[in-house]
PDB file of C-alpha atoms in Angstrom:
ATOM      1  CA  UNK A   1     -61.847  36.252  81.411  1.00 52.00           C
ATOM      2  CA  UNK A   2     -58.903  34.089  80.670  1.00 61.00           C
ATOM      3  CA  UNK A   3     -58.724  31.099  78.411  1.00 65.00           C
ATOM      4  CA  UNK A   4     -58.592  28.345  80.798  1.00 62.00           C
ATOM      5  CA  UNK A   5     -61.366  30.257  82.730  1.00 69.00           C
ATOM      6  CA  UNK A   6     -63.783  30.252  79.374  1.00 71.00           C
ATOM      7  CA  UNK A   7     -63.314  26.840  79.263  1.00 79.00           C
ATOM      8  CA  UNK A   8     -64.340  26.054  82.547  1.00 82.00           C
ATOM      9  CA  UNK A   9     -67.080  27.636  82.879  1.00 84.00           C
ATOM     10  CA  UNK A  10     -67.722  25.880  79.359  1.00 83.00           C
ATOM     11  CA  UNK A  11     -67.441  22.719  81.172  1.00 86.00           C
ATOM     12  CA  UNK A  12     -69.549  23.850  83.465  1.00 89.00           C
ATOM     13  CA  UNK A  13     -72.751  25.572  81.956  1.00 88.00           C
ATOM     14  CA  UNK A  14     -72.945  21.725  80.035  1.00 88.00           C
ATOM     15  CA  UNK A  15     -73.199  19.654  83.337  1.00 89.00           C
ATOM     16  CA  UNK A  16     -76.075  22.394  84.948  1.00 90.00           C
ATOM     17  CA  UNK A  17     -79.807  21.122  84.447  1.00 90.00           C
ATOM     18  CA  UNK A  18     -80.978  24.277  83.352  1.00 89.00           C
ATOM     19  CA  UNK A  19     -78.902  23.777  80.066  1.00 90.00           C
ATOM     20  CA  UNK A  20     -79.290  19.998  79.644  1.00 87.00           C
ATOM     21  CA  UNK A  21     -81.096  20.406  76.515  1.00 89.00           C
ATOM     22  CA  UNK A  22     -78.068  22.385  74.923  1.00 90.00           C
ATOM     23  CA  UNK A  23     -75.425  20.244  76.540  1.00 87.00           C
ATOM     24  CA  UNK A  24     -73.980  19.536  72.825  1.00 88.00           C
ATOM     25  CA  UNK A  25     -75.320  22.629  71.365  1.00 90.00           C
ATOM     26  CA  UNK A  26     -71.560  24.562  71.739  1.00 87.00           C
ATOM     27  CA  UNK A  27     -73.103  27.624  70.029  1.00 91.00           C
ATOM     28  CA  UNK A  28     -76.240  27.588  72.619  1.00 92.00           C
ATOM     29  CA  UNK A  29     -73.590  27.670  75.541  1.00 91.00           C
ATOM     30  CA  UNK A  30     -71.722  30.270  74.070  1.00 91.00           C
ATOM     31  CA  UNK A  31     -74.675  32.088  74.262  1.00 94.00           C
ATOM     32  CA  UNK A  32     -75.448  31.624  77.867  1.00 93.00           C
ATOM     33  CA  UNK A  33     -71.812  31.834  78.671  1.00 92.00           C
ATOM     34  CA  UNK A  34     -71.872  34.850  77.139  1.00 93.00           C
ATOM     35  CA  UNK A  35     -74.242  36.594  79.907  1.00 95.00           C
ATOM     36  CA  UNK A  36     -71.970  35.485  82.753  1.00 94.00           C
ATOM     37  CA  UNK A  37     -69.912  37.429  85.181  1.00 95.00           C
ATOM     38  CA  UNK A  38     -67.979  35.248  87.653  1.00 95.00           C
ATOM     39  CA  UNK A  39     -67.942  36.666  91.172  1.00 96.00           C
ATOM     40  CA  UNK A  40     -65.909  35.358  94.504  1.00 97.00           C
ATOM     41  CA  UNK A  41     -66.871  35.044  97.934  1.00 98.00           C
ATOM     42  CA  UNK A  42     -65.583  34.456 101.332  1.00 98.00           C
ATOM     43  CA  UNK A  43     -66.167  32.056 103.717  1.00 98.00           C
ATOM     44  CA  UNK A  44     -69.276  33.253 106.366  1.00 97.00           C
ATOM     45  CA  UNK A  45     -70.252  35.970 103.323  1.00 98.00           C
ATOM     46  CA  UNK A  46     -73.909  36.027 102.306  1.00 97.00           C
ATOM     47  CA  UNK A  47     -74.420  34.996  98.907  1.00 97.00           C
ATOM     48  CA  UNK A  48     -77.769  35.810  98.835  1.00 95.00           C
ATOM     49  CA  UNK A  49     -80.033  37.032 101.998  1.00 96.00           C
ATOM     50  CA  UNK A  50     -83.096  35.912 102.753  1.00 93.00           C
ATOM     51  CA  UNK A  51     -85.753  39.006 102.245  1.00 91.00           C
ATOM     52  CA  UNK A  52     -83.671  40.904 100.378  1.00 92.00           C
ATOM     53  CA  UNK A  53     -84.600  42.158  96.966  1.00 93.00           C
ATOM     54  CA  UNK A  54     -82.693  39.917  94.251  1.00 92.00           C
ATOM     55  CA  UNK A  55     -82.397  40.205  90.491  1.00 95.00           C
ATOM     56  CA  UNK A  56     -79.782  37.664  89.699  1.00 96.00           C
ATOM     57  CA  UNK A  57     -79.509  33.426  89.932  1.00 95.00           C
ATOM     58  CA  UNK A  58     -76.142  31.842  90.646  1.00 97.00           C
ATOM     59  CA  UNK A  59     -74.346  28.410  89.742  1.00 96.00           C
ATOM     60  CA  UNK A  60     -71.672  27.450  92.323  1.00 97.00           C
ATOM     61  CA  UNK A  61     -68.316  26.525  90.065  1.00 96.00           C
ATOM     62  CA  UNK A  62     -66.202  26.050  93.306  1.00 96.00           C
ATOM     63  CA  UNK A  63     -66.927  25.626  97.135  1.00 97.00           C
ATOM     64  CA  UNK A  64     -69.356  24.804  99.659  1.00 98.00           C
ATOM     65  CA  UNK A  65     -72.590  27.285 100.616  1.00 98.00           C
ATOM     66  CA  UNK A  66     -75.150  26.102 102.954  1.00 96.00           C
ATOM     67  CA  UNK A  67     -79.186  27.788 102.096  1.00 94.00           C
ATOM     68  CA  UNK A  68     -80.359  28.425 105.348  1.00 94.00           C
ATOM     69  CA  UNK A  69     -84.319  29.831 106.548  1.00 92.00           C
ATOM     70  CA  UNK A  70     -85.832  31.777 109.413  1.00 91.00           C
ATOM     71  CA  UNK A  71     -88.345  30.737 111.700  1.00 86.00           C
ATOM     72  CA  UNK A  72     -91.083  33.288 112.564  1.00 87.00           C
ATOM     73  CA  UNK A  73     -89.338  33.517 115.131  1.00 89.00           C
ATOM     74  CA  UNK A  74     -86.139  34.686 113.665  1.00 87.00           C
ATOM     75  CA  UNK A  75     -84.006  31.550 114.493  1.00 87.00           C
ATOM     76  CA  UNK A  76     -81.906  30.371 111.425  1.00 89.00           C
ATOM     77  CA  UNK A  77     -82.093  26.750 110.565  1.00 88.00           C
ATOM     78  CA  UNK A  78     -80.550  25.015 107.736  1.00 91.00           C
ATOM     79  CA  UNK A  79     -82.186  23.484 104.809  1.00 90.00           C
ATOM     80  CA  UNK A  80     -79.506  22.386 102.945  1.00 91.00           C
ATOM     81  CA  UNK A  81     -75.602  22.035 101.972  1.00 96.00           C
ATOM     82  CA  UNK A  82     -74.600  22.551  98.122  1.00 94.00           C
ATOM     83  CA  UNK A  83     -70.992  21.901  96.929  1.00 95.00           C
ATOM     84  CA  UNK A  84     -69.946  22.450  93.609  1.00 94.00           C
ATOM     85  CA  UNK A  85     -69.800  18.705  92.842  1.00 94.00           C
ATOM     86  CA  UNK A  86     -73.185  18.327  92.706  1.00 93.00           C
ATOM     87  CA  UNK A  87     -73.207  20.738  89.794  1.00 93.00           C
ATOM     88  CA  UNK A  88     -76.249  23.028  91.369  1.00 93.00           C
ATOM     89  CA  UNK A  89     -77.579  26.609  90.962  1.00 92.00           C
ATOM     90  CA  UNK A  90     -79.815  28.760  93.283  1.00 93.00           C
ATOM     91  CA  UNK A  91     -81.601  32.292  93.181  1.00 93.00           C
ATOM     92  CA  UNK A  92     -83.527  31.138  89.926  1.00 92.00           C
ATOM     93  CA  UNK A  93     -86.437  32.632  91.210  1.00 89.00           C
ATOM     94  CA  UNK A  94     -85.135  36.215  90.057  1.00 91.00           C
ATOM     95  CA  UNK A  95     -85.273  35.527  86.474  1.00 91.00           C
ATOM     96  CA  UNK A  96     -88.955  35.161  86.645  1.00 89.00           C
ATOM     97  CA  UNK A  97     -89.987  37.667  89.206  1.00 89.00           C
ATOM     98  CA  UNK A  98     -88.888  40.857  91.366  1.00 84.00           C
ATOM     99  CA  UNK A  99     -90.183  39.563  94.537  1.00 88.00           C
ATOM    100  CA  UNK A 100     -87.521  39.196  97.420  1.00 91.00           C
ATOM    101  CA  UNK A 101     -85.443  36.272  98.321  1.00 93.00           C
ATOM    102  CA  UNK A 102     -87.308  33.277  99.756  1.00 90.00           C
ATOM    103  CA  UNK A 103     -83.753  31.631 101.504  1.00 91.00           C
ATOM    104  CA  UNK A 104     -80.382  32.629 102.417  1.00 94.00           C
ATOM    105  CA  UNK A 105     -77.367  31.435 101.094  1.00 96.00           C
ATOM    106  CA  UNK A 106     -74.006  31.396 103.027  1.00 97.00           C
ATOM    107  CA  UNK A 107     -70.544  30.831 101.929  1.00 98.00           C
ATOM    108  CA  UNK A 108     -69.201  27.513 103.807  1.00 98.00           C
ATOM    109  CA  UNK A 109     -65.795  27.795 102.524  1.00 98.00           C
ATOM    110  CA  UNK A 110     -64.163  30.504  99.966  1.00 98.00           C
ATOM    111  CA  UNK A 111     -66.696  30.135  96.674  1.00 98.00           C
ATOM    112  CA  UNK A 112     -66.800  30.871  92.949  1.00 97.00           C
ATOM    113  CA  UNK A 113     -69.763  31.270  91.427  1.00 97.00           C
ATOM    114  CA  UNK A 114     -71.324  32.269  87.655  1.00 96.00           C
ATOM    115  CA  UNK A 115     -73.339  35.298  87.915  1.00 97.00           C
ATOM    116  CA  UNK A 116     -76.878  35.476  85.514  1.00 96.00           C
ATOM    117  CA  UNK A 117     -78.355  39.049  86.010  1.00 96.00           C
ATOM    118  CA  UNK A 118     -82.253  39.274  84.758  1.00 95.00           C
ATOM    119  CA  UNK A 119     -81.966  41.799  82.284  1.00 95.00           C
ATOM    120  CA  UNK A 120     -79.140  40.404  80.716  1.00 96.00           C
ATOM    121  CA  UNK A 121     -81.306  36.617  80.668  1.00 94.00           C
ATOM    122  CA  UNK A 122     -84.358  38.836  79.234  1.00 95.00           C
ATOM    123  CA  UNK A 123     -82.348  40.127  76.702  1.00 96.00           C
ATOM    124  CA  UNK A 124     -80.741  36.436  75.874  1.00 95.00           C
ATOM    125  CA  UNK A 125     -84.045  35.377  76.058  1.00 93.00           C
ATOM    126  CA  UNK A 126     -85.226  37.679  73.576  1.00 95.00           C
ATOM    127  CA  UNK A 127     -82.872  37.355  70.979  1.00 95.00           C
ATOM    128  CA  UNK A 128     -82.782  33.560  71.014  1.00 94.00           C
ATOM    129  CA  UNK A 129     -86.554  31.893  72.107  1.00 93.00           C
ATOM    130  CA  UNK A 130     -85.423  28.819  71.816  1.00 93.00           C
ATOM    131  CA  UNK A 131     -83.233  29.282  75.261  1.00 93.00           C
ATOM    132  CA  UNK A 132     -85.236  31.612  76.934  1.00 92.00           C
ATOM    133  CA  UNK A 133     -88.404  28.969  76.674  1.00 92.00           C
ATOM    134  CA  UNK A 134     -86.556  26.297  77.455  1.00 91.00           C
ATOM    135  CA  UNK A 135     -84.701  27.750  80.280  1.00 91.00           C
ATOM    136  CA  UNK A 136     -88.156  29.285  81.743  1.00 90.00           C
ATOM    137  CA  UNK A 137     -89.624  25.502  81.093  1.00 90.00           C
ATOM    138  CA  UNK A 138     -86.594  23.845  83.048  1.00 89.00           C
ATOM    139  CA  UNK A 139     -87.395  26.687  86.070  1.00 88.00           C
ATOM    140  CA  UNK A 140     -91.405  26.348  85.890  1.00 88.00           C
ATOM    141  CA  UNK A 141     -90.397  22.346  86.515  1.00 89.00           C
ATOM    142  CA  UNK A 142     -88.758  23.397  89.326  1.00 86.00           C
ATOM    143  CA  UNK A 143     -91.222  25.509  90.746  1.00 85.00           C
ATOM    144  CA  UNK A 144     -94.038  22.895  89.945  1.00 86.00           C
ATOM    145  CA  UNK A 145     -92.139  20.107  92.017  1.00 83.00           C
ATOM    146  CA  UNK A 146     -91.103  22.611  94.977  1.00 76.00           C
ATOM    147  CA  UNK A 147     -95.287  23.405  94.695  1.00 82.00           C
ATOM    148  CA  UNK A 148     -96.087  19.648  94.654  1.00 88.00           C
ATOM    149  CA  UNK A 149     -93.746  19.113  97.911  1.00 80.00           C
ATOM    150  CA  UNK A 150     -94.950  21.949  99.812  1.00 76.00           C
ATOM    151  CA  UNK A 151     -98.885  20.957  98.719  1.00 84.00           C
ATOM    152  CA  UNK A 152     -98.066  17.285 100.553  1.00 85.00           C
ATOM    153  CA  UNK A 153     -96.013  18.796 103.520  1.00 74.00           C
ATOM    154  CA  UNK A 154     -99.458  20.950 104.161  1.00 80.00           C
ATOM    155  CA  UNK A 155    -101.575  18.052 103.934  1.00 85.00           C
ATOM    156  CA  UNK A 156     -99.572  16.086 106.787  1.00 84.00           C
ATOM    157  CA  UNK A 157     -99.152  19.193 108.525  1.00 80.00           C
ATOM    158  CA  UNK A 158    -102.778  19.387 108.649  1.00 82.00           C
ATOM    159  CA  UNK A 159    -103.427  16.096 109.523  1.00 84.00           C
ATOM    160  CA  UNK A 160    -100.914  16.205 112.185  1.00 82.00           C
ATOM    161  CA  UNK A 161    -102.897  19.291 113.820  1.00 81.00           C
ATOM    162  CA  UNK A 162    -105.993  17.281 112.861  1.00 83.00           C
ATOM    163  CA  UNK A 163    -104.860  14.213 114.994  1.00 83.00           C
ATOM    164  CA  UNK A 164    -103.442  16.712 117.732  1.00 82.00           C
ATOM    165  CA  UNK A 165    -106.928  18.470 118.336  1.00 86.00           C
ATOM    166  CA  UNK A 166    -109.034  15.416 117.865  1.00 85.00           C
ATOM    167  CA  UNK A 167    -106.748  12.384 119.385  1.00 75.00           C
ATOM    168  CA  UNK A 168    -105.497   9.796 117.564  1.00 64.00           C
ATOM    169  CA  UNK A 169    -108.790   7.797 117.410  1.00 63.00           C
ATOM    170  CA  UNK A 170    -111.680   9.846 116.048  1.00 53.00           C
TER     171      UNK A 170
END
């Protein structure tokens, strides 16, 4: 990587959640900058595919990706569209697990993105606790909010059904 490329993605890794807590911790970043590989991608390419096996999260540093779900019956629908602005990261799910990918993600326009593979964040995390926790912290915050969401979307899902089978006066 060049200069002005280290320095971006510099710039970057400071303004991504995940790494708040070292956000003026330069040799922290370092660190974490260290396990990056920066990989391109055109528009309509999957970034990642949904039910594929996975092993590595991404931060978008330039573009536009849409994550994208399938029905059961295997109609896509859209869930949401990232652009790098908004400073956001997805597949963070394969740095805690080896189960396959819950979304798609698709490449609205040409994209840049930073690369973390697993083993190379288990190593990091080994070597330095004091990123690994934190980093696993940020992610189980994540995961406890998604669980939260998806706990109250069941509940009016079930008392939509409820309402449905019954009427609406019971």
């Amino acid at each position: 990587m060049n200069e002005a490329n280290d320095d971006k993605i510099f710039k970057k890794l400071r303004n991504i959640s995940l790494f708040a807590k070292f956000k003026d911790d330069c040799h922290a970043i370092e660190k974490i900058r260290g396990i990056i590989e920066m990989r391109s991608f055109q528009k309509g390419d999957f970034i990642i595919k949904e039910g594929d096996q996975g092993d590595e999260m991404f931060i978008l540093s330039r573009g536009r990706v849409s994550i994208e779900k399938r029905t059961l019956k295997d109609d896509s629908y859209t869930v949401v569209k990232l652009t790098d602005e908004m400073n956001v990261f997805f597949g963070e799910l394969a740095l805690m697990d080896d189960d396959v990918r819950s979304a798609s993600v698709i490449a609205e326009t040409d994209c840049e993105c930073m690369v973390i593979k697993k083993a190379d964040f288990d190593q990091l995390g080994d070597s330095d606790t004091r990123i690994g926790l934190y980093v696993t912290r940020e992610i189980a915050k994540i995961l406890a909010g998604r669980l939260r969401n998806a706990s109250r979307d069941n509940i009016t899902l079930f008392e939509a059904l409820v309402n449905e089978i019954e009427g609406p006066e019971r």
